[in-house]
Coordinates of C-alpha atoms and ligand atoms in Angstrom, one line a residue:
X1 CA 68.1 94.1 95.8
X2 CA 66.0 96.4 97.7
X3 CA 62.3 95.7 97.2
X4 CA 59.8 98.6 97.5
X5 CA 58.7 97.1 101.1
X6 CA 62.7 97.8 102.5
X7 CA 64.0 100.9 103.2
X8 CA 67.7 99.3 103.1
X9 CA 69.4 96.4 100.7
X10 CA 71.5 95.6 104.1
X11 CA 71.5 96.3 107.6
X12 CA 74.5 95.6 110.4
X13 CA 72.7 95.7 113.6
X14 CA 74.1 96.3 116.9
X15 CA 77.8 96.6 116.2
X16 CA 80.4 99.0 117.4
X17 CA 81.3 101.7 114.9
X18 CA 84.8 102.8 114.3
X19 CA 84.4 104.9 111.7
X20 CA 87.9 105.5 110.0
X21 CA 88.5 109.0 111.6
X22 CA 90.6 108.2 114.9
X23 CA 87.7 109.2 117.4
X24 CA 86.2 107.5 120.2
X25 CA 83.8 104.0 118.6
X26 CA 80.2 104.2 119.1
X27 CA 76.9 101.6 119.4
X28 CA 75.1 102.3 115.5
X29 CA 73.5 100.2 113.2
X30 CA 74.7 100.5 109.8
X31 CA 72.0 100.9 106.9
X32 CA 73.1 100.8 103.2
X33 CA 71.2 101.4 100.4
X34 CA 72.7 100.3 96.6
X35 CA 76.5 101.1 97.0
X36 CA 76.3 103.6 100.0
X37 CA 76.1 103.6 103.4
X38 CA 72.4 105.6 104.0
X39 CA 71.9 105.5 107.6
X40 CA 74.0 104.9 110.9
X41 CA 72.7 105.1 114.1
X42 CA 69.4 102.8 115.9
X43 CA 67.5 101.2 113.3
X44 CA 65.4 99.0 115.0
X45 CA 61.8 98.3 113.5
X46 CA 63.5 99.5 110.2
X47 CA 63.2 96.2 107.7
X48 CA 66.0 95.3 104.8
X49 CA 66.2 93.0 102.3
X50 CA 69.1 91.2 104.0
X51 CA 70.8 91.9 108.0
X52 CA 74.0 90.6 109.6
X53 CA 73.7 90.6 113.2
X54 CA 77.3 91.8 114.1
X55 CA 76.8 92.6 117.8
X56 CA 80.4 92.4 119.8
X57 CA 81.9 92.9 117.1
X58 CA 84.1 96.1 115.3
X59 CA 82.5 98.1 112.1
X60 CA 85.1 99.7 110.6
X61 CA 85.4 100.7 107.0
X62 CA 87.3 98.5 104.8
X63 CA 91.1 98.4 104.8
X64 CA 93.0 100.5 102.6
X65 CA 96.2 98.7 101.5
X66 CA 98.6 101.7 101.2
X67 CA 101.1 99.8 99.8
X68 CA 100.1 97.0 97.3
X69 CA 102.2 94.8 95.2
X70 CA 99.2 93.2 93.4
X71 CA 99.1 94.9 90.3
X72 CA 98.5 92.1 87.8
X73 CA 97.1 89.9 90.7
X74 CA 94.0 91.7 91.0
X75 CA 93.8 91.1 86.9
X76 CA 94.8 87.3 87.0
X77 CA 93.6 85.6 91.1
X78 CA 90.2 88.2 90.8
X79 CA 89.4 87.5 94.5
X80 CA 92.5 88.5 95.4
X81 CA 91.7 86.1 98.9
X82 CA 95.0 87.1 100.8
X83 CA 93.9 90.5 101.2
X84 CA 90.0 90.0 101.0
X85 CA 90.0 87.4 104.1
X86 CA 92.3 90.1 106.2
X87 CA 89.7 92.5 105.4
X88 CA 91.5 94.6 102.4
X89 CA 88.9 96.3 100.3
X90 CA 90.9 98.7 98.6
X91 CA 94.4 98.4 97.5
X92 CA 97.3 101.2 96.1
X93 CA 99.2 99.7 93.3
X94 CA 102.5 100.7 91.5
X95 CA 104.7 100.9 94.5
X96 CA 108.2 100.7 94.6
X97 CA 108.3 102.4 91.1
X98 CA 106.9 99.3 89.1
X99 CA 104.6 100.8 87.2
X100 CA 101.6 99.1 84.8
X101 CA 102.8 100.9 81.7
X102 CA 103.8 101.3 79.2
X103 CA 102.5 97.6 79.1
X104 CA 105.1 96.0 77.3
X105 CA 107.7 97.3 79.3
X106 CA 105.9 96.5 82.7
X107 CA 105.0 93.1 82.0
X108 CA 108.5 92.5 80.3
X109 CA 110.1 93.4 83.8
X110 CA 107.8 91.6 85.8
X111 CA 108.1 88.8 83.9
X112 CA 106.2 85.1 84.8
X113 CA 105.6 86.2 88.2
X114 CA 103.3 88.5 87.1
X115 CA 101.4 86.5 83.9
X116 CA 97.8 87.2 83.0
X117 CA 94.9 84.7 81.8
X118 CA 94.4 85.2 78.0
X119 CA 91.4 87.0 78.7
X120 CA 93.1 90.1 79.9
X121 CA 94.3 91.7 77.0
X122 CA 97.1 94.5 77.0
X123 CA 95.8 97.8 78.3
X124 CA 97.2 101.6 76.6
X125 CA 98.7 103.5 79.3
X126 CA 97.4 104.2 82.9
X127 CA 93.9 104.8 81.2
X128 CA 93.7 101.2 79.8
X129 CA 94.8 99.5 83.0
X130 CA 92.2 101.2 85.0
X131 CA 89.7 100.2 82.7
X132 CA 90.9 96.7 82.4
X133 CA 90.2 96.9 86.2
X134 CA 86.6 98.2 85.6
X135 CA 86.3 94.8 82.8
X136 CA 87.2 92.7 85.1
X137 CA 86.2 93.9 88.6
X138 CA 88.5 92.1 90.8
X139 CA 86.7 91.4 94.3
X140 CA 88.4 94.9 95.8
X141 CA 88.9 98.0 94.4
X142 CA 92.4 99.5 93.3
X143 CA 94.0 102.8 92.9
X144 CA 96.9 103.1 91.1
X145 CA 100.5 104.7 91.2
X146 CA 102.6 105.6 88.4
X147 CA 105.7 104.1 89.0
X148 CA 109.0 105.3 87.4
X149 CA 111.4 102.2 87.2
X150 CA 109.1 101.0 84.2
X151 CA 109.4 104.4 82.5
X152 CA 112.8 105.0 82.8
X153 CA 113.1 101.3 81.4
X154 CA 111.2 102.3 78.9
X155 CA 112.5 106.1 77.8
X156 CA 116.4 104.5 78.0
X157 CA 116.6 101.3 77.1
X158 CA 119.3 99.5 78.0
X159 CA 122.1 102.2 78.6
X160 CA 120.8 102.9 82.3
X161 CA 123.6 103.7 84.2
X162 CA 123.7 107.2 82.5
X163 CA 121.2 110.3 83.3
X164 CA 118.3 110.8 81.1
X165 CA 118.7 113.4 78.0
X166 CA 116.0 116.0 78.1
X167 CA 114.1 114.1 75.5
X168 CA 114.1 111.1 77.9
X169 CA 113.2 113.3 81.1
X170 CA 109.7 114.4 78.4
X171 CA 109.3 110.6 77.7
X172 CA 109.0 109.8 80.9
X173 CA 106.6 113.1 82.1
X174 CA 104.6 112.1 79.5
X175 CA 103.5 109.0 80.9
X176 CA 103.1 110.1 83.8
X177 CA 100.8 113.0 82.6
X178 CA 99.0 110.6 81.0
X179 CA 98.7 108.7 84.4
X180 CA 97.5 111.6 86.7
X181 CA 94.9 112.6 83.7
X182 CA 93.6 109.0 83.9
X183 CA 93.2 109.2 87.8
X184 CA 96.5 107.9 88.9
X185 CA 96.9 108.8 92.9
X186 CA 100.5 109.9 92.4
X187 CA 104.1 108.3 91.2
X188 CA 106.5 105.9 92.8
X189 CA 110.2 105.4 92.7
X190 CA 112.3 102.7 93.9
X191 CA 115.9 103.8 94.8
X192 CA 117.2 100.4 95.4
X193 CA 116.0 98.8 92.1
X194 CA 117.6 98.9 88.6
X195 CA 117.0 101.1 86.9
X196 CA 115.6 103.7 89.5
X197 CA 119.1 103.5 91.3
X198 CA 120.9 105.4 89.1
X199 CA 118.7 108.5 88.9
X200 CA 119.3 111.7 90.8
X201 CA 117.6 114.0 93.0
X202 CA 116.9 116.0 90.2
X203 CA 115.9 113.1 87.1
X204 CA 113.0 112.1 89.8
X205 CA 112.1 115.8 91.3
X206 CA 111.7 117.3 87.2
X207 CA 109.7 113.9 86.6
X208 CA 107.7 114.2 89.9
X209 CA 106.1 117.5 88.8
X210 CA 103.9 116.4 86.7
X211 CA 102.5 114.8 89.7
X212 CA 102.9 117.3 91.5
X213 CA 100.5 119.5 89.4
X214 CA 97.6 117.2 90.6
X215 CA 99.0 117.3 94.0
X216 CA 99.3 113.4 93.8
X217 CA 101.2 111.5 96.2
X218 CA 105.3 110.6 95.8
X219 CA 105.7 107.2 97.5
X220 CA 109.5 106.4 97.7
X221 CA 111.1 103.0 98.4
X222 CA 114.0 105.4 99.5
X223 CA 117.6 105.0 98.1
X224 CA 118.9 104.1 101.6
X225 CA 117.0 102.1 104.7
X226 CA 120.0 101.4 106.4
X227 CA 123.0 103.7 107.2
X228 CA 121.8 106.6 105.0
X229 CA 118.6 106.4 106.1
X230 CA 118.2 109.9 107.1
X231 CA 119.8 111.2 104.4
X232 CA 117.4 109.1 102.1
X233 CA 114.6 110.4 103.9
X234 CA 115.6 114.1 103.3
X235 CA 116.0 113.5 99.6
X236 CA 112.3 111.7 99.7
X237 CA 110.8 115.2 101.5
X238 CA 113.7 117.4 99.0
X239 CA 111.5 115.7 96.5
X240 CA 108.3 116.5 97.1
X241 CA 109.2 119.7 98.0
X242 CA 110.8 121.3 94.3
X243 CA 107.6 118.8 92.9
X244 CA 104.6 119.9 94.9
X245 CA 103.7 116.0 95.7
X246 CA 102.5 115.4 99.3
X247 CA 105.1 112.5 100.3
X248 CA 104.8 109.0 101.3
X249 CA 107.9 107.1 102.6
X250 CA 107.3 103.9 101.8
X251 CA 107.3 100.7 104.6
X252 CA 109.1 103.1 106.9
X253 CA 112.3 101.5 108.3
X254 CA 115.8 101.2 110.0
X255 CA 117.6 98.4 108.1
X256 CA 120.6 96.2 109.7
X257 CA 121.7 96.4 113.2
X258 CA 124.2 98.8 113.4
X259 CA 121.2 101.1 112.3
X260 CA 118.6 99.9 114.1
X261 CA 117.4 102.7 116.6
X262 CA 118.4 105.6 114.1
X263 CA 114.5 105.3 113.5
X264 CA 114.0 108.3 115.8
X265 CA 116.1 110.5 113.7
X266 CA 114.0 109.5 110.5
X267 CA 111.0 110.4 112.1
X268 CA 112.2 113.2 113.0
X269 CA 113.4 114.5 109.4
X270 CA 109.2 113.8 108.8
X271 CA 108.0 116.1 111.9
X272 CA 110.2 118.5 110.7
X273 CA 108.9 119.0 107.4
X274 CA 105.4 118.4 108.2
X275 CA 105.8 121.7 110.6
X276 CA 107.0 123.6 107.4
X277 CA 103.6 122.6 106.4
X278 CA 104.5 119.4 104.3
X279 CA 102.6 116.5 103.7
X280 CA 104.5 114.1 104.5
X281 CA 103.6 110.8 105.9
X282 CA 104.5 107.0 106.0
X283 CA 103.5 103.2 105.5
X284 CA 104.8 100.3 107.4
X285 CA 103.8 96.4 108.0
X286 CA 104.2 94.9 111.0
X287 CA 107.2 92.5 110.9
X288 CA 111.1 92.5 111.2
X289 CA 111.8 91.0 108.3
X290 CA 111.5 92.7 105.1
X291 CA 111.3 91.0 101.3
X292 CA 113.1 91.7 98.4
X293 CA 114.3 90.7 95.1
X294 CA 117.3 88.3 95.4
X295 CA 119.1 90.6 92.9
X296 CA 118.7 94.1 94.7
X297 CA 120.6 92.2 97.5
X298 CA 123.5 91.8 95.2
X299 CA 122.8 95.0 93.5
X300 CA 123.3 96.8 96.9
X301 CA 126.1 94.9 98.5
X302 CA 124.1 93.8 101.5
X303 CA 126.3 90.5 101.7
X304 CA 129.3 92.1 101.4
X305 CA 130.3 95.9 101.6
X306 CA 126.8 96.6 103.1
X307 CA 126.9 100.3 102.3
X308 CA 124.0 100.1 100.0
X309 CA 120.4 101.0 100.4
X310 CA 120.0 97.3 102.6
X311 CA 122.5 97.3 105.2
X312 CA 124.9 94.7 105.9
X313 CA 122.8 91.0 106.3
X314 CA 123.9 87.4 106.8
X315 CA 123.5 85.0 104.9
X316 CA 121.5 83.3 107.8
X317 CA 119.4 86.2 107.6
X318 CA 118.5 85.3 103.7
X319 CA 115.5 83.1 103.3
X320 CA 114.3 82.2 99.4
X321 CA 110.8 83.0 99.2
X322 CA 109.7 82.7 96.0
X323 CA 111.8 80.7 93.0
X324 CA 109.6 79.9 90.3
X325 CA 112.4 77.8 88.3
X326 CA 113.3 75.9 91.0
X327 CA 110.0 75.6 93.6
X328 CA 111.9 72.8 96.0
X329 CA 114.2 75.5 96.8
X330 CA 111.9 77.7 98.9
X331 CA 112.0 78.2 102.0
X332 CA 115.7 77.7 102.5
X333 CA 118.4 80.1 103.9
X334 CA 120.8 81.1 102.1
X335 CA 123.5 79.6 104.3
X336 CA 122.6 76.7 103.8
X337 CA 123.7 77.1 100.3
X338 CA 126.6 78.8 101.3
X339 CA 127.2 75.2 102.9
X340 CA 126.1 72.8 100.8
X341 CA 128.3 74.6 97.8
X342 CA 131.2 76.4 100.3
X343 CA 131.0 79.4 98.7
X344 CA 130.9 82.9 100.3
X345 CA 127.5 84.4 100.3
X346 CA 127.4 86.7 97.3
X347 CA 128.7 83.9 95.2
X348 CA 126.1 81.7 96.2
X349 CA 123.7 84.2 95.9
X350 CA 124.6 84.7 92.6
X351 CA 124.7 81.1 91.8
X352 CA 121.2 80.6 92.4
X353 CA 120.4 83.9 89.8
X354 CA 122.5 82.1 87.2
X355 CA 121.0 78.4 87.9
X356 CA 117.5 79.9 87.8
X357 CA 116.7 83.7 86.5
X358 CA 116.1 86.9 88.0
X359 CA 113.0 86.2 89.7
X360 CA 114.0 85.2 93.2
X361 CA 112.4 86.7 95.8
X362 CA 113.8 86.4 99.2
X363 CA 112.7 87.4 103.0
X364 CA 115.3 89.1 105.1
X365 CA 115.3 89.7 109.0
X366 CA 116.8 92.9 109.2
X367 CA 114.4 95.3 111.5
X368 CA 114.5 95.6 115.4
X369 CA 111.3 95.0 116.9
X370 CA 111.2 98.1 119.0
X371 CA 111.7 100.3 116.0
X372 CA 108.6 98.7 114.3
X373 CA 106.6 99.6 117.6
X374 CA 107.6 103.1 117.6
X375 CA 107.0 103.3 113.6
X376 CA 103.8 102.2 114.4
X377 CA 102.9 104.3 117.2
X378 CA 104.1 107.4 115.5
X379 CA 101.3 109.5 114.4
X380 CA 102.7 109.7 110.8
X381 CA 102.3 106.0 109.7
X382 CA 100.0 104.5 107.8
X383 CA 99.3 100.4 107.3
X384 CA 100.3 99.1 103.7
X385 CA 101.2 95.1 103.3
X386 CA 103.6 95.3 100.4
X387 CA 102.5 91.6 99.8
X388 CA 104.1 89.4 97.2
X389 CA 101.4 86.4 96.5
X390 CA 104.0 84.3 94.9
X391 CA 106.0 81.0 95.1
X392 CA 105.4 78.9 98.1
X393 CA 107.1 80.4 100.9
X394 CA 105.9 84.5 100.4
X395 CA 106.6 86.7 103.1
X396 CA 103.5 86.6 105.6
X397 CA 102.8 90.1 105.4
X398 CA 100.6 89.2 102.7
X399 CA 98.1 87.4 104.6
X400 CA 98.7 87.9 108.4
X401 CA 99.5 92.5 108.2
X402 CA 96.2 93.4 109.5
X403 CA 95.0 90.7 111.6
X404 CA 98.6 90.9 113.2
X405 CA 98.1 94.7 113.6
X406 CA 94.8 94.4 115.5
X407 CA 95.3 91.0 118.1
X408 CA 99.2 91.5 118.3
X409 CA 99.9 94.8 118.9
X410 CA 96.5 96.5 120.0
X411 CA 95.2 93.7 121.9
X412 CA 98.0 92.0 123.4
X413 CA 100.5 94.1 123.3
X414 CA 98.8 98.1 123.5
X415 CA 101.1 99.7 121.0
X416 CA 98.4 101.6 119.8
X417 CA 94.5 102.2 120.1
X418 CA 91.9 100.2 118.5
X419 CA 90.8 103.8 117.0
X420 CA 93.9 104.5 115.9
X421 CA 95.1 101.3 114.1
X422 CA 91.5 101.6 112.0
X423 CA 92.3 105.3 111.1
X424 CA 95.9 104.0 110.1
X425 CA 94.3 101.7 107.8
X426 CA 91.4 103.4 106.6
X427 CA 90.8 107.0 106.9
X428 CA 94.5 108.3 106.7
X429 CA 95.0 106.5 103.4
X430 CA 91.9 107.3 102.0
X431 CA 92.6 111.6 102.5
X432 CA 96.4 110.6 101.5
X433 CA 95.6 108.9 98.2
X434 CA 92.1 110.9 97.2
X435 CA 90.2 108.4 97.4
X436 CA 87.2 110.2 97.3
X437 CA 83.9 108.7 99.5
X438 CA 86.4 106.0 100.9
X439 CA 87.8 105.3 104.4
X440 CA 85.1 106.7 106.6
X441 CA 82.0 105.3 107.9
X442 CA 79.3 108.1 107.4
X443 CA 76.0 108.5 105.5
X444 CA 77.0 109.1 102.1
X445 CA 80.1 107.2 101.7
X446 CA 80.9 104.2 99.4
X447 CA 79.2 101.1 101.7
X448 CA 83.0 99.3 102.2
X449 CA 83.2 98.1 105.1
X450 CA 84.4 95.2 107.7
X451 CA 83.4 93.3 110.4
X452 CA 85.7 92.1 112.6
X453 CA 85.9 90.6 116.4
X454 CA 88.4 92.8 118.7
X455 CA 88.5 89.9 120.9
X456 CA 89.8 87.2 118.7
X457 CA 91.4 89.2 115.3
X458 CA 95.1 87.5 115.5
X459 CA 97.4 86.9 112.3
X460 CA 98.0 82.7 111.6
X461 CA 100.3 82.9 108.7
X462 CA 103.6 81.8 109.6
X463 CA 107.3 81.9 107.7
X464 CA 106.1 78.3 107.3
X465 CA 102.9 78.4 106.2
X466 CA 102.4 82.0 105.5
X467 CA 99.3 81.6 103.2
X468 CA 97.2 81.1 105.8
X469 CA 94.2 83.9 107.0
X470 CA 93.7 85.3 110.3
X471 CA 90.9 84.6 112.6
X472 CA 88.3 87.0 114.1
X473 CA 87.7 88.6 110.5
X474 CA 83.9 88.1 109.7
X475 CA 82.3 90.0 107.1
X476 CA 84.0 92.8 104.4
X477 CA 81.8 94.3 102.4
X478 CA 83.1 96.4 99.1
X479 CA 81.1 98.8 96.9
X480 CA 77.4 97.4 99.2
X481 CA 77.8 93.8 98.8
X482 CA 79.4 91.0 101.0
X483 CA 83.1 89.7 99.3
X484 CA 83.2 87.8 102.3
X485 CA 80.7 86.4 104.9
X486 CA 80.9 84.7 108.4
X487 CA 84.8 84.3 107.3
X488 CA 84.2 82.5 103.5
X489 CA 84.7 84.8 100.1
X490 CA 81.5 84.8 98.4
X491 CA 83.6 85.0 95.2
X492 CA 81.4 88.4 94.6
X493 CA 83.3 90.6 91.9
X494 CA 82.2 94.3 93.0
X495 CA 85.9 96.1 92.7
X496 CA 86.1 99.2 90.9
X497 CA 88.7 101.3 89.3
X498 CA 89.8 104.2 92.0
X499 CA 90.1 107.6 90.4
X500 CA 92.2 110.2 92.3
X501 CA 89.3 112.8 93.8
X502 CA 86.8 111.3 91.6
X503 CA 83.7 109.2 93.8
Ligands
CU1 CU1 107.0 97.6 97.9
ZN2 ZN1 109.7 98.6 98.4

């Protein structure tokens, strides 16, 4: 608390400032006062309640994760440590069209993966969830997405495979209405999953408008990463064009080899647009192996046919991530079931469903590792982890994205700038999303920030052991005060509800 003898609650002395906007770093001290950040620039002779000496190392505002999976973690693991110790002070929920609500609906479909402590009760609509967060304050602060698998779920029931009547089309506006009205930063599909798979164009543009009327954001896990890639991008920017969303491809990729290097033509659909004047940008994390639901890969004949939105992968390529019926099976390929049982791949696959339920997530190595580097070094990307916390075996993404972005590919490997990887994961988020007084270091802003050592930042978590935190991350602070100090979470619970354009 700042006593009437301190001009400041907290000063970072002698650090280097990056301050979220891609320019050249700078020597400043950083002074913050309640939840702001009230002076930058030499403070010396200046007292505060509390100091960090953070000289040598980076001051950059906190990550924004632009694409966050940890909807009802946030609610139920409150220090949310996998993205706190990488440095995460914010993160964008409701990708990949799972949406929060209608609650029933969303936690039906999420199912055990996804369970909350009795304390959380069920939340009403987008409003509730967001004040649930606010109730609970979670470690970080979250910003929401409404995501449309759960409402088309929801307005059809269980005769998907049909389009929506009109009265369906309103069910599903309505929610997300009453999404954007609550603060909501925009509304997600996912093309690949049931049931967003079966809608057209036209279901998700009419739906999209509501969004659009905010000018929220419509982040797509496309229909198609692999072959129709292109074409899936052009439906994503077609999209947000009859809505009036900006557009957000979500974790931007060319999936299976035969497509690998058609990344170029992707990124191309997105300069195009963007010099009609369309906002349209991307998110990636910084591996080549994706993660999935075990049943999308089935859905999208990725071990057979491979003209789905996947590609054509091996069963080699098939690693079971997280199985919560049957733990001892993580971490094992899928070929070696194909082995064990002799079966061909989809069978096997499918064997595990019916031996153990739908929730089997799985990592596949599908990407080609110069197409990550020149997704990364495009000027349209943006960093998101799409982490999945659960089971034993998780993709690594959910610890090691950032860290991994910051020793592996600016240090060691000079993909991009230092400047430029902390404006892909701070200040370009923050203007896409609305996130009003976030992502910039400047007097003013909201005080979230992190301290981290450009020397030493590296990623540790493994395929093995992927829940294991980088190095080189020392401080983040969220909302003015320290979530994590000298690399150890202070179990601090400062998170707040993110309201689009509201500080
Ligand atoms: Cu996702
Ligand atoms: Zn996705």
């Amino acid at each position: 608390m700042n006593t009437s003898h301190d001009k400041f609650d907290l000063i970072l002395r002698g650090g280097t400032v990056y301050d979220g906007s891609g320019g050249d770093p700078f020597a400043a001290d950083v002074g913050i006062t309640g939840d702001r950040i009230t002076a930058l620039g030499v403070l010396s002779g200046v007292t505060a309640s509390d100091e960090i000496d953070v000289s040598g190392m980076a001051v950059s505002p906190g990550f924004i994760d632009a694409h966050s999976h940890d909807d009802f973690h946030v609610l139920s693991s409150p220090d949310v440590e996998h993205n706190t110790m990488q440095g995460i002070t914010t993160v964008v929920v409701g990708n990949c069209g799972f949406g929060v609500a209608p609650y029933d609906t969303a936690a039906g479909r999420l199912g055990e993966l996804f369970s909350l402590p009795p304390e959380v009760k069920p939340w009403d609509g987008y409003a509730g969830y967001l004040a649930t967060i606010d109730q609970v304050k979670p470690s970080l602060n979250v910003a929401v997405l409404v995501g449309h698998n759960t409402l088309r779920l929801d307005a059809m029931g269980d005769n998907q495979e049909v389009p929506p009547s009109i009265d369906q089309v309103t069910h599903m506006a309505g929610w997300v209405a009453e999404g954007m009205e609550a603060g909501a930063v925009g509304f997600s599909t996912g093309l690949i999953y049931e049931p967003g798979r079966f809608s057209t164009t036209d279901e998700i543009a009419a739906v999209a408008t509501v969004a659009g009327g905010y000018r929220g954001v419509y982040a797509s896990h496309i229909r198609n990463e692999a072959g129709g890639l292109v074409a899936a991008v052009e439906e994503a920017v077609i999209v947000g064009e009859m809505s009036g969303c900006t557009v957000q491809i979500s974790h931007h990729k060319a999936s299976g080899g035969d497509n690998w290097g058609s990344i170029e033509r992707s990124l191309a659909v997105i300069e195009a647009a963007r010099e009609r004047g369309k906002d349209v940008t991307a998110d990636q994390y910084p591996y080549t192996s994706g993660s999935t639901r075990l049943a999308a890969v089935l859905q999208n004949g990725a071990l057979t046919h491979g003209s789905g939105g996947l590609g054509r992968v091996g069963a080699e390529d098939v690693v079971l991530a997280t199985c919560s019926e049957r733990t001892e099976l993580e971490g094992r390929s899928l070929a070696s079931f194909v082995e064990e049982w002799d079966l061909p791949a989809e069978d096997a696959a499918q064997k595990i469903l019916d031996e153990t339920g739908d929730n089997v997530y799985v990592v596949i190595f599908m990407m080609d590792e110069g197409d990550v580097r020149r997704v990364m070094a495009h000027p349209t990307t943006m960093i998101g982890t799409d982490g999945i916390p659960a089971g034993s075996k998780p993709h690594p993404r959910a610890w090691g994205t950032y860290p991994r972005i910051l020793g592996k590919y600016v240090r060691e490997e000079g993909v991009i700038t230092l400047q430029d990887a902390v404006h892909k994961m701070t200040g370009m988020p923050a203007d896409k999303f609305q996130l009003a007084g976030r992502g910039h270091i400047k007097e003013g802003v909201f005080a979230d920030l992190v301290v981290f050592d450009p020397a030493t930042v590296i990623d540790r978590a493994t395929y093995e052991e992927p829940k294991t935190p980088g190095a080189g991350i020392h401080h983040s602070i969220v909302n003015g005060t320290p979530i994590v100090r000298d690399g150890v979470h202070s179990h601090a619970r400062v998170g707040r509800a993110l309201r689009r354009g509201r500080e």
